[in-house]
CSV table of C-alpha atoms in Angstrom, one decimal:
chain,number,residue,atom,x,y,z
H,1,MET,CA,0.0,0.0,0.0
H,2,THR,CA,2.8,2.4,0.9
H,3,VAL,CA,4.7,1.7,-2.3
H,4,SER,CA,1.5,2.4,-4.3
H,5,MET,CA,1.0,5.7,-2.6
H,6,VAL,CA,4.6,6.8,-3.2
H,7,SER,CA,4.3,5.8,-6.9
H,8,VAL,CA,1.1,7.9,-7.3
H,9,VAL,CA,2.8,10.9,-5.7
H,10,LEU,CA,5.8,10.6,-8.0
H,11,LEU,CA,3.6,10.3,-11.0
H,12,LEU,CA,1.7,13.4,-10.0
H,13,GLY,CA,4.9,15.3,-9.5
H,14,LEU,CA,6.3,14.2,-12.8
H,15,PHE,CA,3.0,15.2,-14.6
H,16,HIS,CA,3.2,18.7,-13.0
H,17,TRP,CA,6.8,19.0,-14.0
H,18,SER,CA,6.3,18.0,-17.6
H,19,ALA,CA,3.3,20.3,-18.0
H,20,THR,CA,5.2,23.5,-17.1
H,21,PRO,CA,5.6,26.1,-19.8
H,22,PHE,CA,9.4,25.7,-19.6
H,23,VAL,CA,9.4,22.0,-20.4
H,24,SER,CA,6.8,22.4,-23.1
H,25,ALA,CA,8.9,25.1,-24.7
H,26,PHE,CA,12.0,23.0,-24.4
H,27,LEU,CA,10.4,20.0,-26.1
H,28,SER,CA,8.7,22.0,-28.9
H,29,ASN,CA,9.9,21.7,-32.4
H,30,ASP,CA,11.9,24.9,-32.4
H,31,SER,CA,14.1,25.0,-35.5
H,32,ARG,CA,15.6,28.5,-34.8
H,33,PRO,CA,19.4,28.8,-34.9
H,34,ARG,CA,21.1,28.4,-31.5
H,35,GLY,CA,23.7,31.1,-32.0
H,36,SER,CA,26.3,32.2,-34.5
H,37,THR,CA,29.0,34.7,-34.7
H,38,ALA,CA,29.0,36.5,-38.0
H,39,LEU,CA,32.1,38.1,-39.3
H,40,SER,CA,30.4,41.4,-39.7
H,41,TYR,CA,28.7,41.4,-36.3
H,42,PHE,CA,30.0,44.8,-35.3
H,43,ASP,CA,30.0,46.3,-38.8
H,44,ASP,CA,27.7,49.3,-39.2
H,45,VAL,CA,25.5,47.6,-41.8
H,46,SER,CA,24.7,44.3,-40.1
H,47,ARG,CA,24.6,44.5,-36.3
H,48,ASP,CA,21.9,41.9,-35.5
H,49,HIS,CA,23.3,38.8,-37.1
H,50,THR,CA,24.1,37.1,-33.9
H,51,THR,CA,21.4,35.3,-31.8
H,52,PHE,CA,22.1,34.2,-28.3
H,53,GLY,CA,21.1,30.7,-27.1
H,54,TRP,CA,17.3,30.8,-26.3
H,55,THR,CA,14.8,33.3,-25.1
H,56,PRO,CA,13.2,32.4,-21.7
H,57,THR,CA,9.5,32.2,-21.3
H,58,GLY,CA,7.6,34.0,-18.6
H,59,GLY,CA,8.3,37.4,-17.0
H,60,PRO,CA,10.7,38.6,-14.4
H,61,GLY,CA,10.2,38.0,-10.7
H,62,TYR,CA,8.4,35.3,-8.7
H,63,ASP,CA,5.4,35.6,-6.5
H,64,GLY,CA,6.8,33.5,-3.7
H,65,VAL,CA,5.2,30.9,-1.5
H,66,GLY,CA,5.4,32.0,2.1
H,67,ALA,CA,3.4,35.3,2.0
H,68,GLY,CA,-0.1,36.3,2.9
H,69,GLY,CA,-0.3,36.1,6.6
H,70,ALA,CA,0.5,32.4,7.2
H,71,LYS,CA,1.8,31.4,10.5
H,72,GLU,CA,5.5,31.4,11.1
H,73,LYS,CA,5.6,27.6,11.4
H,74,MET,CA,3.9,27.2,8.1
H,75,GLU,CA,6.2,29.7,6.5
H,76,ALA,CA,9.2,27.9,7.8
H,77,MET,CA,7.9,24.6,6.5
H,78,GLN,CA,7.2,26.1,3.1
H,79,ARG,CA,10.7,27.5,2.9
H,80,ARG,CA,12.0,24.1,3.8
H,81,LEU,CA,10.1,22.5,1.0
H,82,PHE,CA,10.2,25.2,-1.7
H,83,GLY,CA,13.2,27.5,-0.8
H,84,HIS,CA,13.1,31.2,-0.3
H,85,ASP,CA,11.8,34.1,-2.4
H,86,LEU,CA,13.0,37.7,-2.3
H,87,SER,CA,10.7,38.7,0.5
H,88,SER,CA,11.9,36.0,2.9
H,89,ALA,CA,15.5,36.2,1.8
H,90,SER,CA,15.5,40.0,2.5
H,91,SER,CA,14.6,39.4,6.1
H,92,LEU,CA,17.8,37.4,6.7
H,93,SER,CA,21.3,38.6,7.5
H,94,ASP,CA,24.3,37.6,5.4
H,95,SER,CA,25.4,35.2,8.1
H,96,GLN,CA,21.9,33.6,8.3
H,97,ILE,CA,21.9,33.1,4.5
H,98,GLU,CA,25.3,31.5,4.6
H,99,ASP,CA,24.4,29.3,7.6
H,100,GLU,CA,21.2,28.1,5.9
H,101,THR,CA,23.1,27.3,2.7
H,102,ARG,CA,25.7,25.4,4.6
H,103,GLU,CA,23.0,23.5,6.5
H,104,TRP,CA,21.4,22.5,3.2
H,105,ILE,CA,24.7,21.3,1.9
H,106,LYS,CA,25.2,19.3,5.1
H,107,ASP,CA,21.7,17.8,5.0
H,108,ILE,CA,21.9,16.5,1.5
H,109,GLY,CA,25.5,15.4,1.7
H,110,LEU,CA,26.6,17.6,-1.3
H,111,VAL,CA,30.1,17.5,0.0
H,112,ARG,CA,31.9,14.8,1.9
H,113,GLN,CA,33.4,17.1,4.5
H,114,LEU,CA,32.1,20.4,5.7
H,115,ALA,CA,34.2,22.5,8.1
H,116,GLY,CA,36.4,19.5,8.7
H,117,GLU,CA,33.5,17.2,9.6
H,118,GLU,CA,31.9,14.4,7.7
H,119,THR,CA,28.4,15.4,6.5
H,120,THR,CA,25.7,13.6,8.5
H,121,SER,CA,23.6,12.5,5.6
H,122,GLY,CA,26.6,11.1,3.7
H,123,PRO,CA,26.7,10.5,-0.1
H,124,SER,CA,24.2,7.7,0.1
H,125,ALA,CA,21.3,10.1,0.8
H,126,TYR,CA,20.9,11.4,-2.8
H,127,PHE,CA,24.1,10.6,-4.6
H,128,GLY,CA,26.3,7.8,-5.8
H,129,ASN,CA,29.7,7.4,-4.1
H,130,GLY,CA,31.4,9.3,-6.9
H,131,ASP,CA,28.9,12.1,-7.3
H,132,THR,CA,29.6,14.2,-4.2
H,133,TYR,CA,32.3,16.9,-3.8
H,134,GLY,CA,35.4,16.3,-1.7
H,135,GLY,CA,35.0,19.7,0.0
H,136,LEU,CA,33.5,23.1,-0.1
H,137,LEU,CA,36.1,25.8,-1.2
H,138,GLY,CA,33.9,28.7,-0.1
H,139,VAL,CA,30.6,30.6,-0.2
H,140,SER,CA,30.2,34.1,-1.6
H,141,LEU,CA,27.1,36.3,-1.4
H,142,SER,CA,26.2,38.8,-4.0
H,143,LYS,CA,24.5,42.0,-2.8
H,144,SER,CA,23.3,43.0,-6.3
H,145,SER,CA,19.7,43.2,-7.1
H,146,SER,CA,20.2,43.5,-10.9
H,147,LEU,CA,21.1,40.7,-13.4
H,148,VAL,CA,24.1,42.6,-14.8
H,149,GLY,CA,25.3,43.2,-11.2
H,150,CYS,CA,25.0,39.5,-10.4
H,151,LEU,CA,27.2,38.7,-13.4
H,152,ALA,CA,29.7,41.2,-12.2
H,153,SER,CA,29.7,39.6,-8.8
H,154,PHE,CA,30.1,36.1,-10.3
H,155,TRP,CA,33.1,37.0,-12.5
H,156,ARG,CA,34.8,38.8,-9.7
H,157,SER,CA,34.4,35.7,-7.5
H,158,VAL,CA,35.8,33.6,-10.3
H,159,VAL,CA,38.9,35.8,-10.5
H,160,SER,CA,39.3,35.8,-6.7
H,161,PHE,CA,39.0,32.0,-6.7
H,162,ILE,CA,41.6,31.7,-9.4
H,163,ASP,CA,44.0,34.0,-7.6
H,164,ASP,CA,43.6,32.3,-4.2
H,165,SER,CA,44.2,28.9,-5.6
H,166,ALA,CA,47.1,29.8,-7.9
H,167,GLY,CA,49.7,28.6,-5.4
H,168,GLU,CA,48.3,25.1,-5.0
H,169,ALA,CA,51.1,22.8,-5.7
H,170,ASP,CA,49.5,19.5,-4.7
H,171,LYS,CA,47.0,17.7,-6.9
H,172,VAL,CA,43.6,17.2,-5.3
H,173,GLU,CA,42.0,13.8,-5.7
H,174,HIS,CA,38.3,14.7,-5.5
H,175,SER,CA,36.4,17.5,-7.2
H,176,ARG,CA,35.5,20.5,-5.0
H,177,LEU,CA,32.8,23.2,-5.0
H,178,PHE,CA,32.8,27.0,-4.7
H,179,LEU,CA,29.3,28.5,-4.4
H,180,GLN,CA,28.1,32.0,-5.4
H,181,ILE,CA,24.7,32.9,-3.9
H,182,PHE,CA,22.3,35.6,-5.3
H,183,PRO,CA,19.7,36.2,-2.6
H,184,GLN,CA,18.9,39.8,-3.4
H,185,CYS,CA,18.0,39.6,-7.1
H,186,GLU,CA,14.2,39.2,-7.5
H,187,GLN,CA,14.5,38.1,-11.2
H,188,LEU,CA,16.7,35.2,-10.4
H,189,TYR,CA,14.0,33.5,-8.3
H,190,ASP,CA,12.4,32.8,-11.7
H,191,TYR,CA,14.2,29.7,-12.9
H,192,ASP,CA,13.8,30.5,-16.6
H,193,ILE,CA,15.7,33.8,-16.1
H,194,PHE,CA,18.2,32.0,-13.9
H,195,THR,CA,19.0,29.7,-16.7
H,196,LEU,CA,19.5,32.7,-19.0
H,197,LEU,CA,22.2,33.9,-16.6
H,198,LYS,CA,23.8,30.5,-16.8
H,199,SER,CA,23.7,30.6,-20.6
H,200,ALA,CA,25.4,34.0,-20.5
H,201,VAL,CA,28.2,32.5,-18.5
H,202,GLU,CA,28.5,29.3,-20.6
H,203,PHE,CA,28.7,31.3,-23.8
H,204,CYS,CA,32.0,32.6,-22.6
H,205,GLN,CA,33.8,29.2,-22.3
H,206,ASP,CA,35.8,29.4,-25.5
H,207,SER,CA,37.4,32.7,-24.5
H,208,CYS,CA,38.3,31.6,-21.0
H,209,THR,CA,41.6,30.2,-19.8
H,210,HIS,CA,40.4,28.3,-16.7
H,211,TYR,CA,36.6,27.9,-17.2
H,212,GLY,CA,35.0,25.4,-19.6
H,213,HIS,CA,35.0,21.9,-20.8
H,214,GLY,CA,38.4,20.2,-20.4
H,215,LYS,CA,39.7,23.1,-18.4
H,216,ARG,CA,40.0,23.8,-14.6
H,217,PHE,CA,36.4,24.1,-13.6
H,218,LYS,CA,32.8,24.1,-15.0
H,219,LEU,CA,29.4,25.5,-13.9
H,220,ALA,CA,27.0,23.9,-11.5
H,221,LEU,CA,23.4,25.1,-10.9
H,222,TYR,CA,21.4,25.2,-7.7
H,223,HIS,CA,18.0,26.8,-7.4
H,224,PRO,CA,14.8,26.8,-5.1
H,225,ARG,CA,12.8,25.8,-8.2
H,226,TYR,CA,15.4,23.8,-10.1
H,227,GLU,CA,14.1,22.8,-13.6
H,228,ASN,CA,10.7,24.1,-12.5
H,229,ALA,CA,10.2,20.6,-11.0
H,230,PRO,CA,9.2,19.2,-7.6
H,231,LYS,CA,12.0,19.0,-5.1
H,232,MET,CA,11.7,15.2,-5.0
H,233,ILE,CA,12.9,15.0,-8.6
H,234,TYR,CA,16.2,16.9,-8.1
H,235,PRO,CA,16.7,17.2,-4.3
H,236,GLU,CA,20.5,17.7,-4.7
H,237,HIS,CA,19.9,20.9,-6.8
H,238,HIS,CA,17.0,22.5,-4.9
H,239,SER,CA,19.0,25.1,-2.9
H,240,PRO,CA,17.5,27.6,-0.5
H,241,PHE,CA,18.6,30.5,-2.7
H,242,PRO,CA,19.6,30.9,-6.4
H,243,SER,CA,23.2,29.9,-6.6
H,244,LEU,CA,25.9,29.2,-9.2
H,245,GLY,CA,28.6,26.7,-8.3
H,246,LEU,CA,32.2,26.4,-9.6
H,247,HIS,CA,32.7,22.6,-10.0
H,248,VAL,CA,36.5,22.3,-9.7
H,249,PHE,CA,37.8,19.1,-11.3
H,250,GLY,CA,39.8,16.6,-9.2
H,251,GLU,CA,42.3,14.0,-10.4
H,252,ALA,CA,39.8,11.1,-9.8
H,253,GLU,CA,37.2,12.8,-12.0
H,254,ALA,CA,39.8,13.4,-14.8
H,255,ARG,CA,40.8,9.7,-14.7
H,256,ALA,CA,37.2,8.6,-14.8
H,257,ASP,CA,36.4,10.7,-17.8
H,258,ASN,CA,39.4,9.2,-19.6
H,259,ASP,CA,38.4,5.7,-18.5
H,260,ASP,CA,35.0,6.3,-20.0
H,261,GLU,CA,36.6,7.1,-23.3
H,262,GLY,CA,38.7,4.0,-23.4
H,263,GLY,CA,40.3,3.2,-20.1
H,264,ASP,CA,44.0,2.9,-19.8
H,265,GLU,CA,44.5,1.5,-23.2
H,266,ILE,CA,47.9,2.0,-24.8
H,267,VAL,CA,48.1,4.9,-27.3
H,268,ARG,CA,51.0,4.3,-29.7
H,269,ILE,CA,52.8,7.2,-31.5
H,270,GLY,CA,53.7,6.2,-35.1
H,271,GLU,CA,54.3,2.6,-36.1
H,272,THR,CA,57.1,1.9,-33.7
H,273,GLU,CA,56.8,-0.8,-31.0
H,274,ASP,CA,59.2,1.0,-28.7
H,275,PRO,CA,57.6,1.0,-25.2
H,276,LYS,CA,59.2,4.4,-24.5
H,277,GLU,CA,56.8,5.9,-26.9
H,278,GLU,CA,53.7,4.4,-25.3
H,279,ILE,CA,51.4,6.5,-23.2
H,280,THR,CA,48.0,5.8,-21.5
H,281,SER,CA,44.9,7.9,-21.2
H,282,SER,CA,45.7,8.4,-17.5
H,283,ASP,CA,49.1,9.9,-18.5
H,284,ILE,CA,47.2,12.4,-20.7
H,285,ALA,CA,44.9,13.4,-17.9
H,286,ASP,CA,47.9,14.1,-15.6
H,287,HIS,CA,49.1,16.7,-18.1
H,288,VAL,CA,45.8,18.6,-18.6
H,289,THR,CA,46.6,21.1,-15.8
H,290,HIS,CA,50.1,21.7,-17.1
H,291,LEU,CA,48.9,22.2,-20.6
H,292,SER,CA,46.3,24.8,-19.4
H,293,LYS,CA,49.0,26.8,-17.7
H,294,LYS,CA,51.2,26.6,-20.8
H,295,LYS,CA,48.3,27.8,-22.9
H,296,GLU,CA,47.9,30.8,-20.6
H,297,SER,CA,51.6,31.7,-20.8
H,298,LEU,CA,51.5,31.4,-24.6
H,299,GLU,CA,48.5,33.7,-24.8
H,300,LYS,CA,50.3,36.3,-22.8
H,301,LEU,CA,53.2,36.1,-25.2
H,302,PHE,CA,51.0,36.3,-28.2
H,303,ASN,CA,49.4,39.4,-26.8
H,304,SER,CA,52.7,41.1,-26.3
H,305,PRO,CA,54.6,43.4,-28.8
H,306,ALA,CA,57.1,40.5,-29.4
H,307,ALA,CA,54.3,38.8,-31.4
H,308,VAL,CA,54.5,41.3,-34.2
H,309,SER,CA,57.2,41.3,-36.9
H,310,SER,CA,58.3,44.9,-36.2
H,311,VAL,CA,57.3,48.0,-34.4
H,312,ALA,CA,56.7,49.7,-37.7
H,313,ASP,CA,54.2,47.0,-38.7
H,314,SER,CA,52.3,47.4,-35.4
H,315,ARG,CA,52.2,51.2,-35.7
H,316,ALA,CA,50.5,50.8,-39.0
H,317,PHE,CA,47.6,49.2,-37.2
H,318,GLY,CA,47.6,51.9,-34.5
H,319,HIS,CA,49.3,50.2,-31.6
H,320,THR,CA,50.8,52.4,-28.9
H,321,HIS,CA,53.9,50.8,-27.3
H,322,GLN,CA,54.6,53.3,-24.7
H,323,VAL,CA,53.9,52.3,-21.1
H,324,LEU,CA,51.3,55.0,-20.0
H,325,SER,CA,49.3,55.6,-16.9
H,326,SER,CA,45.5,55.1,-17.1
H,327,GLU,CA,45.0,58.9,-17.3
H,328,ASP,CA,47.4,59.1,-20.3
H,329,VAL,CA,45.7,56.2,-22.0
H,330,ILE,CA,42.3,57.9,-21.7
H,331,ALA,CA,43.8,61.1,-22.9
H,332,ALA,CA,45.3,59.4,-26.0
H,333,LEU,CA,42.0,57.8,-26.8
H,334,SER,CA,40.1,61.0,-26.3
H,335,GLN,CA,42.4,62.8,-28.8
H,336,TRP,CA,41.9,59.9,-31.2
H,337,ILE,CA,38.1,60.2,-30.9
H,338,VAL,CA,38.3,64.0,-31.6
H,339,ASP,CA,40.5,63.4,-34.6
H,340,ARG,CA,38.2,60.7,-36.1
H,341,SER,CA,34.9,62.4,-35.2
H,342,SER,CA,35.5,65.2,-37.8
H,343,GLU,CA,34.6,62.6,-40.5
H,344,SER,CA,31.4,61.7,-38.6
H,345,PRO,CA,31.6,57.9,-39.0
H,346,PRO,CA,28.7,55.8,-37.7
H,347,SER,CA,31.0,53.9,-35.4
H,348,LEU,CA,31.5,57.1,-33.4
H,349,LYS,CA,27.9,58.1,-33.3
H,350,TYR,CA,27.5,57.9,-29.6
H,351,MET,CA,30.9,59.3,-28.5
H,352,ASP,CA,29.3,62.6,-27.5
H,353,THR,CA,27.2,60.6,-24.9
H,354,LEU,CA,30.2,59.6,-22.8
H,355,ILE,CA,29.9,60.3,-19.0
H,356,ASP,CA,32.8,62.2,-17.6
H,357,ASP,CA,35.1,60.2,-15.3
H,358,MET,CA,33.5,56.8,-16.1
H,359,ALA,CA,36.1,55.4,-18.4
H,360,LYS,CA,37.8,52.2,-17.1
H,361,VAL,CA,41.3,51.1,-18.1
H,362,SER,CA,41.6,47.4,-17.2
H,363,ASP,CA,44.9,45.6,-16.6
H,364,ALA,CA,43.3,42.2,-17.3
H,365,THR,CA,45.6,39.6,-19.0
H,366,THR,CA,43.0,36.8,-19.2
H,367,ALA,CA,39.4,36.6,-20.3
H,368,GLU,CA,38.2,35.9,-16.8
H,369,GLN,CA,39.7,39.1,-15.5
H,370,ALA,CA,38.4,41.1,-18.5
H,371,TYR,CA,34.9,39.7,-17.9
H,372,ALA,CA,35.0,40.7,-14.2
H,373,ASP,CA,36.1,44.3,-15.1
H,374,ILE,CA,33.7,44.9,-18.0
H,375,TRP,CA,30.7,43.6,-16.1
H,376,GLU,CA,31.5,45.8,-13.2
H,377,GLN,CA,31.7,48.7,-15.6
H,378,ILE,CA,28.4,47.6,-17.2
H,379,SER,CA,26.8,47.5,-13.7
H,380,ILE,CA,27.9,51.0,-12.9
H,381,LEU,CA,26.5,52.4,-16.2
H,382,TYR,CA,23.3,50.4,-15.7
H,383,ASP,CA,22.6,52.0,-12.3
H,384,ALA,CA,23.4,55.4,-13.9
H,385,GLY,CA,21.0,54.7,-16.7
H,386,LYS,CA,18.1,53.8,-14.4
H,387,GLU,CA,18.6,57.1,-12.6
H,388,ASN,CA,18.4,59.0,-15.9
H,389,VAL,CA,15.2,57.1,-16.9
H,390,HIS,CA,13.5,58.5,-13.8
H,391,ASN,CA,14.9,62.0,-14.3
H,392,ALA,CA,12.3,63.8,-16.4
H,393,GLU,CA,14.4,67.0,-16.5
H,394,ARG,CA,17.1,65.3,-18.6
H,395,GLU,CA,16.1,64.4,-22.1
H,396,VAL,CA,19.2,62.4,-23.1
H,397,GLU,CA,18.6,59.4,-25.3
H,398,VAL,CA,21.8,57.4,-24.7
H,399,ILE,CA,24.6,57.5,-22.0
H,400,SER,CA,27.8,55.6,-22.4
H,401,SER,CA,31.2,54.8,-20.9
H,402,LEU,CA,34.5,53.4,-22.2
H,403,PHE,CA,36.1,50.0,-21.3
H,404,ILE,CA,39.8,49.8,-22.3
H,405,VAL,CA,42.3,47.0,-22.1
H,406,GLU,CA,46.1,47.2,-22.6
H,407,LYS,CA,47.2,43.6,-22.1
H,408,TYR,CA,44.4,41.3,-23.1
H,409,ALA,CA,44.0,40.5,-26.8
H,410,SER,CA,46.0,43.5,-27.8
H,411,TYR,CA,47.3,41.8,-30.9
H,412,ASN,CA,44.4,39.4,-31.4
H,413,ALA,CA,41.5,41.3,-32.9
H,414,SER,CA,39.4,38.1,-33.5
H,415,GLU,CA,39.7,37.1,-29.9
H,416,PHE,CA,38.7,40.5,-28.6
H,417,LYS,CA,35.8,40.5,-31.0
H,418,ARG,CA,34.7,37.1,-29.7
H,419,PHE,CA,34.9,38.5,-26.2
H,420,ALA,CA,32.8,41.5,-27.1
H,421,VAL,CA,30.2,39.3,-28.9
H,422,THR,CA,29.7,37.2,-25.7
H,423,VAL,CA,29.1,40.3,-23.6
H,424,ASN,CA,26.8,42.0,-26.2
H,425,ALA,CA,24.7,38.9,-26.7
H,426,ALA,CA,24.1,38.6,-22.9
H,427,LEU,CA,23.3,42.3,-22.7
H,428,LYS,CA,20.7,42.0,-25.4
H,429,HIS,CA,18.7,39.6,-23.3
H,430,LEU,CA,19.5,40.6,-19.7
H,431,THR,CA,18.5,44.3,-20.4
H,432,GLY,CA,15.9,43.9,-23.0
H,433,GLY,CA,18.1,45.6,-25.6
H,434,LYS,CA,18.6,48.8,-23.5
H,435,MET,CA,22.3,48.2,-23.4
H,436,PHE,CA,24.6,47.5,-26.4
H,437,LEU,CA,28.3,47.8,-27.3
H,438,GLU,CA,30.5,49.5,-29.9
H,439,LEU,CA,33.8,47.7,-30.6
H,440,PHE,CA,37.2,49.2,-31.5
H,441,HIS,CA,40.6,47.5,-31.9
H,442,PRO,CA,44.0,48.4,-33.4
H,443,GLU,CA,43.7,45.5,-35.9
H,444,TYR,CA,40.0,45.6,-36.5
H,445,VAL,CA,38.9,44.1,-39.8
H,446,GLY,CA,35.5,44.9,-41.3
H,447,ALA,CA,33.5,47.5,-43.2
H,448,LYS,CA,34.8,51.0,-42.7
H,449,HIS,CA,37.5,49.6,-40.4
H,450,ALA,CA,39.5,52.8,-40.2
H,451,SER,CA,37.1,54.4,-37.8
H,452,ARG,CA,37.3,51.4,-35.5
H,453,ARG,CA,41.1,51.1,-35.3
H,454,SER,CA,41.7,52.7,-32.0
H,455,PRO,CA,45.2,52.9,-30.4
H,456,TYR,CA,44.1,50.4,-27.7
H,457,PRO,CA,41.4,47.6,-27.6
H,458,MET,CA,38.3,49.4,-26.5
H,459,ILE,CA,34.6,48.9,-26.0
H,460,GLN,CA,32.0,51.6,-25.7
H,461,ILE,CA,29.2,50.5,-23.4
H,462,CYS,CA,25.9,52.3,-24.2
H,463,TYR,CA,22.7,52.5,-22.3
H,464,ARG,CA,19.6,53.6,-24.3
H,465,VAL,CA,17.7,55.8,-21.8
H,466,ARG,CA,14.9,56.8,-24.2
H,467,THR,CA,13.9,55.8,-27.7
């Protein structure tokens, strides 16, 4: 009798899950392209060639489940079952949010050890023996209430994590987890919008040095309404608050992945039978970390002046080799803008909308650092744009700021363009088209490229206040 009742409950839960608009949309015969990067993406003639992933259904925000005068005991039970909403999360302090998250991690046995102690539930509660994390690297709380601010917080946490773990010399056997929590953003309590944020991050994998498939870590999702499904379906992913996790690969996981692809079979180089030239898939896995670091060092070399044939050649593309302060860099670019604006090219159409003292010169050398810096700059402009929207006395249509890099992709225009495309595509959906970018690079190639060949790689971030 008990088994039959459980079966009925599970079937009802699965029916409710499969009937949600999200799943229906996902299973529909949608033949639209999933994304492309056109060569002329930033050309003045064809700006809208790139589409980004998928467009979520539903609107922003979530009504919540614990409001309406219910008793405290009932509210607590509902939060336990369904997670928090913005209203309940706003009543908690940072320490309470972190404590509740750690308690959830401990209850479901998401990590094998928490604060030096074995988790009480253990891996057998919801996971197989190989599906739990060896440890929790840390928990970070975002204070932002906007989607662009949450992305800025996430990428800053990624950079901090990379910097903090840079000195690790010993290999770690089991995978580990770093968790970024977003308790103050109302839109992220809508799971469809939360997955859009995830798509915005995953779209950046090809540009990143440490993040992505086959690299140092990947993304993990945790949400109060994970997959818009009942908690019983995905209990290990139903967190109290919207959270993005950094799944840091361990040695055991790398070996398992290689074993799945063929075990420890011998891979021969050439036709020789010399055993000195035989390597196994496990040997390859052991060198993944080393190769990632070598790739990063080669990228830094490629992005240096040594990568060009001569200084004369680089000057032909507009490169400036002098080591300048941030103020001098901004001054040099300001003069370049004045000189080029006399021709009134479309690419400089919005240069007269720049906000004073809002230019950012980034010292990023990797994509992860550049993403952290540009999303922080976007977040600042976004807040300024919202203030202008509510200021009836000002009749400006667009406001903008400059994001400038000296050391990232300085001699790789295609890489910088790919970086800009990932940001612009995310902005299109996260802000409803209110924010967009203009791209400039010393080696820009495209229609009317002369007006986009700036002395330094540069992106103009624009906020459309009024149409």
